[in-house]
GROMACS .gro file of C-alpha atoms in nm:
model
  114
    1GLN     CA    1   2.220  -0.631   0.701
    2VAL     CA    2   1.850  -0.552   0.691
    3GLN     CA    3   1.703  -0.702   0.373
    4PHE     CA    4   1.401  -0.750   0.262
    5VAL     CA    5   1.356  -0.973  -0.082
    6GLU     CA    6   1.015  -0.986  -0.240
    7SER     CA    7   0.897  -1.246  -0.463
    8GLY     CA    8   0.584  -1.365  -0.721
    9GLY     CA    9   0.429  -1.063  -0.855
   10GLY     CA   10   0.406  -1.123  -1.211
   11LEU     CA   11   0.138  -0.998  -1.541
   12VAL     CA   12  -0.246  -1.149  -1.457
   13GLN     CA   13  -0.544  -1.111  -1.627
   14PRO     CA   14  -0.906  -0.882  -1.422
   15GLY     CA   15  -0.963  -1.106  -1.186
   16GLY     CA   16  -0.666  -1.424  -1.133
   17SER     CA   17  -0.527  -1.461  -0.857
   18LEU     CA   18  -0.122  -1.394  -0.749
   19ARG     CA   19   0.066  -1.483  -0.411
   20LEU     CA   20   0.357  -1.298  -0.325
   21SER     CA   21   0.668  -1.397  -0.089
   22CYS     CA   22   0.826  -1.199   0.145
   23ALA     CA   23   1.171  -1.344   0.348
   24ALA     CA   24   1.315  -1.118   0.636
   25SER     CA   25   1.676  -1.113   0.746
   26ILE     CA   26   1.641  -0.939   1.088
   27SER     CA   27   1.653  -1.047   1.327
   28ALA     CA   28   1.341  -1.091   1.535
   29PHE     CA   29   1.048  -1.180   1.301
   30ARG     CA   30   0.843  -1.311   1.541
   31THR     CA   31   0.829  -1.002   1.735
   32TYR     CA   32   0.740  -0.702   1.504
   33ALA     CA   33   0.437  -0.644   1.331
   34MET     CA   34   0.457  -0.735   0.931
   35ALA     CA   35   0.368  -0.543   0.664
   36TRP     CA   36   0.299  -0.479   0.306
   37TYR     CA   37   0.307  -0.192   0.130
   38ARG     CA   38   0.298  -0.083  -0.261
   39GLN     CA   39   0.328   0.201  -0.498
   40ALA     CA   40   0.162   0.251  -0.826
   41PRO     CA   41   0.375   0.500  -1.066
   42GLY     CA   42   0.306   0.854  -1.020
   43LYS     CA   43   0.243   0.747  -0.636
   44GLU     CA   44   0.325   0.758  -0.295
   45ARG     CA   45   0.398   0.467  -0.111
   46GLU     CA   46   0.068   0.319   0.007
   47TRP     CA   47   0.016   0.012   0.337
   48VAL     CA   48  -0.176  -0.207   0.178
   49ALA     CA   49  -0.191  -0.578   0.484
   50SER     CA   50  -0.036  -0.552   0.774
   51ILE     CA   51  -0.042  -0.853   1.063
   52SER     CA   52  -0.019  -0.880   1.498
   53LEU     CA   53   0.227  -1.061   1.623
   54GLY     CA   54  -0.135  -1.321   1.722
   55ASP     CA   55  -0.174  -1.358   1.298
   56VAL     CA   56  -0.456  -1.090   1.261
   57GLY     CA   57  -0.543  -0.945   0.955
   58ASP     CA   58  -0.549  -0.575   0.890
   59TYR     CA   59  -0.648  -0.490   0.529
   60ALA     CA   60  -0.682  -0.184   0.372
   61ASP     CA   61  -0.987  -0.117   0.212
   62SER     CA   62  -0.971  -0.133  -0.094
   63VAL     CA   63  -0.866  -0.512  -0.052
   64LYS     CA   64  -1.025  -0.617   0.188
   65GLY     CA   65  -1.219  -0.951   0.121
   66ARG     CA   66  -0.926  -1.003  -0.181
   67PHE     CA   67  -0.610  -1.021  -0.032
   68THR     CA   68  -0.500  -1.199   0.293
   69ILE     CA   69  -0.163  -1.195   0.409
   70SER     CA   70  -0.021  -1.444   0.625
   71ARG     CA   71   0.329  -1.485   0.819
   72ASP     CA   72   0.580  -1.808   0.895
   73ASN     CA   73   0.833  -1.707   1.196
   74THR     CA   74   1.016  -2.055   1.157
   75LYS     CA   75   1.056  -1.935   0.802
   76ASN     CA   76   1.099  -1.520   0.871
   77SER     CA   77   0.854  -1.498   0.602
   78VAL     CA   78   0.552  -1.325   0.476
   79ASP     CA   79   0.274  -1.399   0.214
   80LEU     CA   80   0.034  -1.231   0.036
   81HIS     CA   81  -0.235  -1.435  -0.100
   82MET     CA   82  -0.386  -1.175  -0.458
   83ASN     CA   83  -0.752  -1.328  -0.555
   84ARG     CA   84  -1.003  -1.148  -0.760
   85LEU     CA   85  -0.743  -0.880  -0.865
   86LYS     CA   86  -0.742  -0.474  -1.107
   87PRO     CA   87  -0.621  -0.263  -1.307
   88GLU     CA   88  -0.624  -0.094  -0.996
   89ASP     CA   89  -0.370  -0.323  -0.821
   90THR     CA   90  -0.103  -0.273  -1.031
   91ALA     CA   91   0.165  -0.111  -0.844
   92VAL     CA   92   0.569  -0.267  -0.674
   93TYR     CA   93   0.459  -0.469  -0.361
   94PHE     CA   94   0.687  -0.400  -0.022
   95CYS     CA   95   0.703  -0.580   0.269
   96ASN     CA   96   0.864  -0.424   0.588
   97ARG     CA   97   0.752  -0.395   0.912
   98ARG     CA   98   0.421  -0.220   1.024
   99TYR     CA   99   0.587   0.058   1.239
  100ARG     CA  100   0.928   0.166   1.257
  101ASN     CA  101   1.013   0.052   0.892
  102LEU     CA  102   1.347  -0.099   0.771
  103PRO     CA  103   1.533   0.009   0.428
  104TRP     CA  104   1.330  -0.104   0.179
  105GLY     CA  105   1.401  -0.370  -0.044
  106GLN     CA  106   1.336  -0.400  -0.463
  107GLY     CA  107   0.988  -0.547  -0.384
  108THR     CA  108   0.820  -0.658  -0.681
  109GLN     CA  109   0.626  -0.599  -0.982
  110VAL     CA  110   0.285  -0.662  -1.037
  111THR     CA  111   0.066  -0.589  -1.334
  112VAL     CA  112  -0.274  -0.608  -1.375
  113SER     CA  113  -0.388  -0.638  -1.725
  114SER     CA  114  -0.622  -0.778  -1.950
   0.00000   0.00000   0.00000
């Protein structure tokens, strides 16, 4: 059974930081590029960041320089460190494989507001 459990979201003021974590119950985790996505109210889900098998990160222009993605293959986990948060970062955040997405988890809500 495939399962993604995201955690770490919350309410933060503009300019603040959060660390999101994802526990992935998928076989051969280390053989997949992994990613974080987000979905804001009334918008489609969008790709935010991904990390390759060789731990190389790639980022959407909107978060480049502020977010950092990392993975721990011993724990089947993927983290997203978010700094200098902006109101437009408000969304539900999900993790999944970068390619050929599996069923989505519940996500974790991030709200950036003063």
